[in-house]
Amino acid sequence: MRAIKSPKTAKIAYHRADGLLPQSPDVGTLERMLYYLKLTREAEYRIERVLYRQGKIVGGVYVGRGQEAIGVGSAIQLVEGDFVLPSHRDFSSFLIRGFELKDLLANWLGRANGPTRGRENTTHVGSLKLGVIPIISPLGDTLPVACGVALAFKLRGRKNVALVHFGEGTTSRGDVHEAMNLAAVMKLAVIFICNNNGYAYSTPTERQYAVKDLCVRGPAYGMPGVTIDGNDVLAVYQTVRQAIERARAGEGPSFIECKTFRMTGHSAHDAAEYVPKERLEEEAKKDPITRFEKLLLAQRVITTRQIKQMEQRIQKEIDEAVAYAEACPFPRGETAIEGVYCGPDCWWETGSAV
Ligand SMILES: Cc1ncc(C[n+]2csc(CCOP(=O)(O)OP(=O)(O)O)c2C)c(N)n1
Ligand SMILES: [Mg+2]
């Protein structure tokens, strides 16, 4: 793991954050980080392991089990006007930016009250108000969109940033390279965050690319590149913080490779038998949530009792959100045609954002 500097651009260092550093977030933010880590893990457990298995969710279910620190450590520091473009493994981004869990669950259950009004049932949801661009299924296409968002900031003279997440498999797509080049040339305020979770469906990294660390891709386009431990939420926080500071100062984009591991199948139907059992056992020892929790306890930021209370609160929030979503109606068939053409009073101009 090392930081590689771009020949001309400013540096972005790699932080190991196994202790609290002077630039660590304040206690309130540390607690929020733990809360969102746990909420994301538990909500996705309910989605992937309970609701899907009960047959209440149909179709693809993709979760970020084991990778939660990347979404949390980055989105937690966004301010109003910033944007995040999550991948299918960054459920926390939606929650942190202000989507309500009950609405996201209504969407998963295909209900009329979900943000997509039952038109799709994963997280292809976004909101211009909350600063979230929906997941774009053709992998790689999200990156040029992030450039477009950042170009809009530039043209409007705003100091906002766009965080875009994508997997290591996605980096093999041409769009990714076009976007990185464009962002560097135009000095756009984009933070490219590669969630390297070891696999692209069943393809391991050694069959995906021939370099050791993907951070070399940053300097290749004239921006800083760094590889960090993506299971260390504080390292993510501090590294992304530097990249955000650079971007807000008009110094352009950065590329951050966050190494982590996909602690589940590619999607809920995939038993991932192609992943060696020993590797899973090894990676389980690096769980980002247990690790952060231990640190906060050791540094006396939080007590065991407070953690218990937080966990109880999270279970209650999830129970209530599931009950709400299950009570919501399915959309009526004849509404399927709504929203195809937009008039002045159409729902996407006036109502919730998709
Ligand atoms: C262009 C394109 N090709 C294939 C797919 C199907 N697909 C969806 S997710 C995925 C794996 C992507 O791997 P990676 O980028 O490493 O992300 P991860 O799922 O591991 O987070 C694939 C092949 C797609 N959605 N778009
Ligand atoms: Mg991957």
CSV table of C-alpha atoms and ligand atoms in Angstrom, one decimal:
chain,number,residue,atom,x,y,z
A,1,MET,CA,0.0,0.0,0.0
A,2,ARG,CA,1.6,3.2,-1.0
A,3,ALA,CA,0.8,6.7,-2.2
A,4,ILE,CA,1.8,7.5,-5.7
A,5,LYS,CA,2.2,11.1,-6.6
A,6,SER,CA,1.2,12.5,-9.9
A,7,PRO,CA,4.3,14.2,-11.4
A,8,LYS,CA,2.8,17.7,-11.3
A,9,THR,CA,-0.3,17.6,-9.2
A,10,ALA,CA,-0.5,17.9,-5.4
A,11,LYS,CA,-0.2,14.9,-3.2
A,12,ILE,CA,-2.8,12.9,-1.3
A,13,ALA,CA,-1.3,10.8,1.4
A,14,TYR,CA,-2.3,7.4,2.6
A,15,HIS,CA,-3.5,7.4,6.2
A,16,ARG,CA,-3.4,4.4,8.5
A,17,ALA,CA,-5.9,5.2,11.0
A,18,ASP,CA,-5.8,2.5,13.6
A,19,GLY,CA,-5.7,5.2,16.3
A,20,LEU,CA,-7.5,8.5,16.5
A,21,LEU,CA,-5.4,11.2,14.8
A,22,PRO,CA,-5.6,15.0,15.3
A,23,GLN,CA,-7.5,15.2,12.0
A,24,SER,CA,-9.9,12.5,13.0
A,25,PRO,CA,-13.6,13.5,13.0
A,26,ASP,CA,-15.2,14.9,16.2
A,27,VAL,CA,-17.0,12.5,18.6
A,28,GLY,CA,-20.4,13.3,17.1
A,29,THR,CA,-19.2,12.3,13.6
A,30,LEU,CA,-17.5,9.2,14.9
A,31,GLU,CA,-20.8,8.1,16.5
A,32,ARG,CA,-22.7,8.8,13.3
A,33,MET,CA,-20.2,6.8,11.4
A,34,LEU,CA,-20.7,3.8,13.6
A,35,TYR,CA,-24.5,4.3,13.4
A,36,TYR,CA,-24.5,4.3,9.6
A,37,LEU,CA,-22.1,1.4,9.4
A,38,LYS,CA,-24.4,-0.7,11.6
A,39,LEU,CA,-27.7,0.5,10.0
A,40,THR,CA,-26.4,-0.3,6.6
A,41,ARG,CA,-25.2,-3.8,7.6
A,42,GLU,CA,-28.5,-4.6,9.4
A,43,ALA,CA,-30.8,-3.1,6.7
A,44,GLU,CA,-29.0,-5.0,4.0
A,45,TYR,CA,-29.1,-8.2,6.0
A,46,ARG,CA,-32.9,-7.8,6.2
A,47,ILE,CA,-33.1,-7.1,2.5
A,48,GLU,CA,-30.7,-9.9,1.3
A,49,ARG,CA,-31.2,-12.6,3.9
A,50,VAL,CA,-34.8,-12.1,5.1
A,51,LEU,CA,-37.1,-10.3,2.7
A,52,TYR,CA,-35.5,-11.8,-0.5
A,53,ARG,CA,-35.6,-15.3,1.0
A,54,GLN,CA,-39.2,-14.9,1.9
A,55,GLY,CA,-39.9,-14.2,-1.7
A,56,LYS,CA,-41.0,-10.6,-1.0
A,57,ILE,CA,-38.3,-9.1,-3.1
A,58,VAL,CA,-37.9,-10.4,-6.7
A,59,GLY,CA,-35.0,-9.9,-9.1
A,60,GLY,CA,-31.4,-8.9,-8.4
A,61,VAL,CA,-30.4,-8.0,-4.8
A,62,TYR,CA,-26.9,-6.5,-4.5
A,63,VAL,CA,-25.5,-5.5,-1.2
A,64,GLY,CA,-22.2,-4.2,0.2
A,65,ARG,CA,-21.7,-6.5,3.1
A,66,GLY,CA,-18.1,-6.0,4.3
A,67,GLN,CA,-17.6,-2.9,2.2
A,68,GLU,CA,-19.6,-0.4,4.3
A,69,ALA,CA,-16.7,1.7,5.5
A,70,ILE,CA,-16.1,3.0,2.0
A,71,GLY,CA,-19.5,4.6,1.6
A,72,VAL,CA,-19.7,5.8,5.1
A,73,GLY,CA,-16.2,7.2,5.5
A,74,SER,CA,-16.7,9.2,2.3
A,75,ALA,CA,-20.4,10.4,2.1
A,76,ILE,CA,-20.4,11.4,5.8
A,77,GLN,CA,-18.3,14.5,5.0
A,78,LEU,CA,-20.4,15.8,2.1
A,79,VAL,CA,-22.1,19.2,2.5
A,80,GLU,CA,-25.2,20.7,0.9
A,81,GLY,CA,-24.9,20.9,-2.9
A,82,ASP,CA,-22.3,18.1,-3.1
A,83,PHE,CA,-23.3,14.9,-5.0
A,84,VAL,CA,-22.7,11.2,-4.6
A,85,LEU,CA,-22.9,8.7,-7.4
A,86,PRO,CA,-23.1,5.3,-5.5
A,87,SER,CA,-22.4,1.9,-7.0
A,88,HIS,CA,-24.7,-1.0,-6.2
A,89,ARG,CA,-22.7,-1.7,-3.0
A,90,ASP,CA,-23.1,1.7,-1.4
A,91,PHE,CA,-26.5,1.7,0.3
A,92,SER,CA,-25.1,3.9,3.0
A,93,SER,CA,-24.8,6.8,0.6
A,94,PHE,CA,-28.5,7.0,0.2
A,95,LEU,CA,-29.1,6.9,4.0
A,96,ILE,CA,-26.4,9.5,4.8
A,97,ARG,CA,-27.7,11.9,2.1
A,98,GLY,CA,-31.1,11.8,3.7
A,99,PHE,CA,-33.2,9.1,2.0
A,100,GLU,CA,-35.6,7.6,4.5
A,101,LEU,CA,-35.1,3.8,5.1
A,102,LYS,CA,-38.9,3.3,4.9
A,103,ASP,CA,-39.0,4.8,1.4
A,104,LEU,CA,-36.0,2.7,0.2
A,105,LEU,CA,-37.6,-0.4,1.6
A,106,ALA,CA,-40.9,0.4,-0.1
A,107,ASN,CA,-38.8,0.6,-3.3
A,108,TRP,CA,-37.2,-2.8,-2.7
A,109,LEU,CA,-40.7,-4.3,-2.2
A,110,GLY,CA,-41.9,-2.7,-5.4
A,111,ARG,CA,-44.5,-0.6,-3.8
A,112,ALA,CA,-46.3,2.4,-5.2
A,113,ASN,CA,-45.0,4.6,-2.5
A,114,GLY,CA,-41.3,4.0,-3.2
A,115,PRO,CA,-39.3,6.7,-5.0
A,116,THR,CA,-39.7,4.8,-8.3
A,117,ARG,CA,-43.4,4.1,-7.7
A,118,GLY,CA,-42.9,0.4,-8.1
A,119,ARG,CA,-41.2,0.6,-11.5
A,120,GLU,CA,-38.0,-1.0,-10.3
A,121,ASN,CA,-37.0,-2.6,-7.0
A,122,THR,CA,-33.4,-2.1,-6.2
A,123,THR,CA,-31.8,1.3,-5.6
A,124,HIS,CA,-32.0,3.1,-9.0
A,125,VAL,CA,-33.2,6.1,-7.0
A,126,GLY,CA,-31.8,9.5,-6.8
A,127,SER,CA,-32.6,13.1,-5.8
A,128,LEU,CA,-31.3,16.3,-7.1
A,129,LYS,CA,-32.3,17.9,-3.8
A,130,LEU,CA,-30.4,15.4,-1.7
A,131,GLY,CA,-27.5,15.2,-4.1
A,132,VAL,CA,-27.7,11.6,-5.2
A,133,ILE,CA,-27.5,10.4,-8.8
A,134,PRO,CA,-29.1,6.9,-9.2
A,135,ILE,CA,-27.0,3.9,-9.8
A,136,ILE,CA,-26.6,3.4,-13.5
A,137,SER,CA,-26.7,-0.3,-14.5
A,138,PRO,CA,-24.4,-0.3,-17.5
A,139,LEU,CA,-21.2,-0.3,-15.5
A,140,GLY,CA,-18.8,2.6,-16.1
A,141,ASP,CA,-21.5,5.0,-17.4
A,142,THR,CA,-21.7,6.6,-14.0
A,143,LEU,CA,-18.2,8.2,-14.3
A,144,PRO,CA,-18.9,10.4,-17.3
A,145,VAL,CA,-22.1,11.5,-15.5
A,146,ALA,CA,-20.0,12.5,-12.4
A,147,CYS,CA,-17.9,14.6,-14.8
A,148,GLY,CA,-21.1,16.3,-16.0
A,149,VAL,CA,-22.1,17.0,-12.5
A,150,ALA,CA,-18.7,18.5,-11.7
A,151,LEU,CA,-18.7,20.5,-14.9
A,152,ALA,CA,-22.1,22.0,-13.8
A,153,PHE,CA,-20.4,23.0,-10.5
A,154,LYS,CA,-17.6,24.7,-12.4
A,155,LEU,CA,-19.9,26.5,-14.8
A,156,ARG,CA,-22.0,27.8,-11.9
A,157,GLY,CA,-19.0,28.8,-9.9
A,158,ARG,CA,-19.7,26.4,-7.1
A,159,LYS,CA,-17.2,24.8,-4.8
A,160,ASN,CA,-19.1,21.5,-4.6
A,161,VAL,CA,-17.7,18.0,-5.3
A,162,ALA,CA,-18.9,14.8,-6.8
A,163,LEU,CA,-18.0,11.4,-5.3
A,164,VAL,CA,-18.3,8.5,-7.6
A,165,HIS,CA,-18.1,4.9,-6.6
A,166,PHE,CA,-17.4,1.9,-8.9
A,167,GLY,CA,-16.0,-1.6,-8.6
A,168,GLU,CA,-12.5,-2.7,-9.7
A,169,GLY,CA,-14.1,-4.8,-12.5
A,170,THR,CA,-15.8,-1.6,-13.8
A,171,THR,CA,-12.3,0.0,-14.3
A,172,SER,CA,-11.8,-2.3,-17.3
A,173,ARG,CA,-14.6,-0.4,-19.2
A,174,GLY,CA,-13.6,2.3,-21.6
A,175,ASP,CA,-16.0,4.9,-20.2
A,176,VAL,CA,-14.0,4.9,-17.0
A,177,HIS,CA,-10.8,6.0,-18.7
A,178,GLU,CA,-12.5,8.6,-20.8
A,179,ALA,CA,-14.1,10.1,-17.7
A,180,MET,CA,-10.8,10.1,-15.7
A,181,ASN,CA,-9.0,11.8,-18.6
A,182,LEU,CA,-11.7,14.4,-19.1
A,183,ALA,CA,-11.9,15.2,-15.4
A,184,ALA,CA,-8.1,15.6,-15.2
A,185,VAL,CA,-7.9,17.8,-18.3
A,186,MET,CA,-10.8,20.0,-17.2
A,187,LYS,CA,-9.7,20.0,-13.5
A,188,LEU,CA,-13.2,18.8,-12.4
A,189,ALA,CA,-14.1,18.3,-8.8
A,190,VAL,CA,-14.6,14.6,-9.0
A,191,ILE,CA,-13.4,12.0,-6.4
A,192,PHE,CA,-13.1,8.7,-8.1
A,193,ILE,CA,-13.5,6.0,-5.5
A,194,CYS,CA,-12.8,2.4,-6.6
A,195,ASN,CA,-14.4,-0.1,-4.3
A,196,ASN,CA,-12.0,-3.0,-4.9
A,197,ASN,CA,-13.8,-6.0,-3.4
A,198,GLY,CA,-11.7,-8.7,-5.0
A,199,TYR,CA,-14.3,-10.0,-7.4
A,200,ALA,CA,-16.3,-8.8,-10.4
A,201,TYR,CA,-19.1,-11.3,-10.1
A,202,SER,CA,-17.0,-14.5,-10.3
A,203,THR,CA,-13.9,-12.9,-11.9
A,204,PRO,CA,-11.0,-12.4,-9.4
A,205,THR,CA,-8.7,-9.4,-9.6
A,206,GLU,CA,-5.8,-11.3,-11.1
A,207,ARG,CA,-8.0,-12.0,-14.2
A,208,GLN,CA,-9.2,-8.5,-14.3
A,209,TYR,CA,-6.1,-6.3,-14.5
A,210,ALA,CA,-2.3,-6.8,-14.6
A,211,VAL,CA,-1.1,-4.2,-12.1
A,212,LYS,CA,-0.7,-4.7,-8.3
A,213,ASP,CA,-2.5,-1.6,-7.1
A,214,LEU,CA,-5.0,0.3,-9.2
A,215,CYS,CA,-3.8,3.6,-7.8
A,216,VAL,CA,-1.4,3.8,-10.7
A,217,ARG,CA,-4.4,4.7,-12.9
A,218,GLY,CA,-4.5,8.2,-11.2
A,219,PRO,CA,-1.1,9.5,-12.2
A,220,ALA,CA,-1.6,7.9,-15.6
A,221,TYR,CA,-4.2,10.6,-16.3
A,222,GLY,CA,-2.5,13.4,-14.4
A,223,MET,CA,-4.3,13.2,-11.0
A,224,PRO,CA,-3.1,11.8,-7.6
A,225,GLY,CA,-3.8,8.1,-7.1
A,226,VAL,CA,-3.7,6.3,-3.8
A,227,THR,CA,-4.5,2.8,-2.6
A,228,ILE,CA,-5.9,2.5,0.9
A,229,ASP,CA,-7.4,-0.1,3.3
A,230,GLY,CA,-11.1,0.2,2.5
A,231,ASN,CA,-12.0,-1.6,5.7
A,232,ASP,CA,-10.6,1.2,7.8
A,233,VAL,CA,-13.3,3.8,7.9
A,234,LEU,CA,-11.0,6.5,9.3
A,235,ALA,CA,-8.4,5.9,6.6
A,236,VAL,CA,-11.2,6.3,4.1
A,237,TYR,CA,-12.5,9.5,5.9
A,238,GLN,CA,-9.0,11.1,6.0
A,239,THR,CA,-8.0,10.2,2.5
A,240,VAL,CA,-11.3,11.3,0.9
A,241,ARG,CA,-11.1,14.5,3.0
A,242,GLN,CA,-7.8,15.4,1.4
A,243,ALA,CA,-9.2,14.7,-2.1
A,244,ILE,CA,-12.2,16.8,-1.3
A,245,GLU,CA,-10.1,19.7,-0.1
A,246,ARG,CA,-8.1,19.6,-3.3
A,247,ALA,CA,-11.2,19.5,-5.4
A,248,ARG,CA,-12.9,22.4,-3.6
A,249,ALA,CA,-9.7,24.4,-4.0
A,250,GLY,CA,-10.0,23.9,-7.8
A,251,GLU,CA,-7.1,21.6,-8.1
A,252,GLY,CA,-9.0,18.8,-9.8
A,253,PRO,CA,-9.9,15.2,-9.4
A,254,SER,CA,-8.3,12.3,-7.4
A,255,PHE,CA,-8.4,8.6,-7.7
A,256,ILE,CA,-8.7,6.5,-4.5
A,257,GLU,CA,-8.6,2.7,-4.6
A,258,CYS,CA,-10.2,1.2,-1.4
A,259,LYS,CA,-9.2,-2.4,-0.9
A,260,THR,CA,-12.0,-4.4,0.7
A,261,PHE,CA,-13.8,-7.7,0.3
A,262,ARG,CA,-17.2,-8.8,-0.9
A,263,MET,CA,-18.5,-10.8,2.1
A,264,THR,CA,-21.4,-12.3,0.2
A,265,GLY,CA,-22.3,-13.5,-3.2
A,266,HIS,CA,-22.4,-11.2,-6.2
A,267,SER,CA,-26.1,-11.0,-5.6
A,268,ALA,CA,-28.6,-12.8,-3.4
A,269,HIS,CA,-29.0,-15.7,-5.7
A,270,ASP,CA,-25.2,-16.4,-5.9
A,271,ALA,CA,-23.7,-18.8,-3.3
A,272,ALA,CA,-20.2,-17.6,-4.5
A,273,GLU,CA,-18.8,-21.2,-4.4
A,274,TYR,CA,-15.9,-19.9,-6.5
A,275,VAL,CA,-14.6,-17.9,-3.6
A,276,PRO,CA,-12.1,-20.0,-1.6
A,277,LYS,CA,-13.5,-20.7,1.9
A,278,GLU,CA,-10.1,-19.8,3.5
A,279,ARG,CA,-10.1,-16.4,1.9
A,280,LEU,CA,-13.6,-15.6,3.3
A,281,GLU,CA,-12.4,-16.7,6.7
A,282,GLU,CA,-9.3,-14.5,6.5
A,283,GLU,CA,-11.3,-11.5,5.2
A,284,ALA,CA,-13.9,-11.9,8.0
A,285,LYS,CA,-11.2,-11.1,10.5
A,286,LYS,CA,-10.9,-7.7,9.0
A,287,ASP,CA,-14.5,-6.7,9.4
A,288,PRO,CA,-14.7,-2.9,9.2
A,289,ILE,CA,-17.5,-2.6,11.7
A,290,THR,CA,-16.0,-4.7,14.5
A,291,ARG,CA,-12.7,-3.0,13.9
A,292,PHE,CA,-14.1,0.5,14.2
A,293,GLU,CA,-16.2,-0.5,17.2
A,294,LYS,CA,-13.1,-1.9,19.0
A,295,LEU,CA,-11.2,1.3,18.3
A,296,LEU,CA,-14.0,3.6,19.7
A,297,LEU,CA,-14.3,1.4,22.8
A,298,ALA,CA,-10.5,1.4,23.4
A,299,GLN,CA,-10.4,5.2,22.9
A,300,ARG,CA,-13.4,5.6,25.2
A,301,VAL,CA,-15.4,7.5,22.6
A,302,ILE,CA,-18.4,5.2,23.2
A,303,THR,CA,-19.4,2.6,25.9
A,304,THR,CA,-20.6,-1.0,25.4
A,305,ARG,CA,-24.0,0.2,26.8
A,306,GLN,CA,-24.3,3.0,24.2
A,307,ILE,CA,-23.5,0.5,21.5
A,308,LYS,CA,-26.2,-1.8,22.7
A,309,GLN,CA,-28.7,1.1,22.7
A,310,MET,CA,-27.6,2.0,19.2
A,311,GLU,CA,-28.2,-1.6,18.0
A,312,GLN,CA,-31.6,-1.7,19.6
A,313,ARG,CA,-32.6,1.6,18.0
A,314,ILE,CA,-31.4,0.3,14.6
A,315,GLN,CA,-33.5,-2.9,14.9
A,316,LYS,CA,-36.5,-0.8,15.8
A,317,GLU,CA,-36.0,1.6,12.9
A,318,ILE,CA,-35.7,-1.4,10.5
A,319,ASP,CA,-38.7,-3.2,12.0
A,320,GLU,CA,-40.8,0.0,11.6
A,321,ALA,CA,-39.5,0.7,8.0
A,322,VAL,CA,-40.3,-2.9,7.0
A,323,ALA,CA,-43.8,-2.7,8.5
A,324,TYR,CA,-44.4,0.6,6.7
A,325,ALA,CA,-43.2,-0.8,3.3
A,326,GLU,CA,-45.2,-4.0,3.6
A,327,ALA,CA,-48.3,-2.0,4.3
A,328,CYS,CA,-47.8,0.1,1.2
A,329,PRO,CA,-49.9,-0.9,-1.9
A,330,PHE,CA,-48.5,-2.2,-5.1
A,331,PRO,CA,-48.8,0.2,-8.1
A,332,ARG,CA,-51.9,-0.2,-10.2
A,333,GLY,CA,-51.2,-1.5,-13.7
A,334,GLU,CA,-52.6,1.5,-15.5
A,335,THR,CA,-50.1,3.8,-13.8
A,336,ALA,CA,-47.2,2.2,-15.7
A,337,ILE,CA,-47.6,4.7,-18.6
A,338,GLU,CA,-47.4,7.7,-16.2
A,339,GLY,CA,-44.1,9.6,-16.2
A,340,VAL,CA,-43.1,8.6,-19.8
A,341,TYR,CA,-43.8,12.1,-21.1
A,342,CYS,CA,-43.3,15.1,-18.9
A,343,GLY,CA,-45.8,17.9,-18.8
A,344,PRO,CA,-45.7,20.9,-16.5
A,345,ASP,CA,-47.6,19.0,-13.8
A,346,CYS,CA,-45.9,15.7,-14.1
A,347,TRP,CA,-44.8,13.9,-10.9
A,348,TRP,CA,-41.1,14.2,-11.5
A,349,GLU,CA,-41.4,18.0,-11.7
A,350,THR,CA,-43.6,18.3,-8.7
A,351,GLY,CA,-43.1,15.3,-6.5
A,352,SER,CA,-40.5,12.9,-5.2
A,353,ALA,CA,-37.3,12.5,-7.2
A,354,VAL,CA,-36.3,9.6,-9.3
B,1,LIG,C1,-21.4,-2.9,-18.9
B,1,LIG,C2,-21.9,-4.0,-18.0
B,1,LIG,N1,-21.4,-5.2,-18.1
B,1,LIG,C3,-21.8,-6.2,-17.2
B,1,LIG,C4,-22.8,-5.9,-16.3
B,1,LIG,C5,-23.3,-7.0,-15.3
B,1,LIG,N2,-22.7,-6.8,-14.0
B,1,LIG,C6,-23.3,-6.1,-13.0
B,1,LIG,S1,-22.4,-6.0,-11.6
B,1,LIG,C7,-21.1,-6.8,-12.3
B,1,LIG,C8,-19.8,-7.0,-11.6
B,1,LIG,C9,-19.1,-5.8,-11.5
B,1,LIG,O1,-17.9,-5.9,-10.8
B,1,LIG,P1,-17.2,-4.7,-10.1
B,1,LIG,O2,-17.1,-3.6,-11.0
B,1,LIG,O3,-15.9,-5.2,-9.5
B,1,LIG,O4,-18.2,-4.3,-9.0
B,1,LIG,P2,-18.7,-5.2,-7.7
B,1,LIG,O5,-20.0,-5.9,-8.2
B,1,LIG,O6,-17.7,-6.2,-7.4
B,1,LIG,O7,-19.0,-4.2,-6.6
B,1,LIG,C10,-21.4,-7.2,-13.6
B,1,LIG,C11,-20.5,-8.0,-14.5
B,1,LIG,C12,-23.3,-4.6,-16.2
B,1,LIG,N3,-24.2,-4.2,-15.3
B,1,LIG,N4,-22.8,-3.6,-17.1
B,2,MG,MG,-15.6,-6.0,-7.6
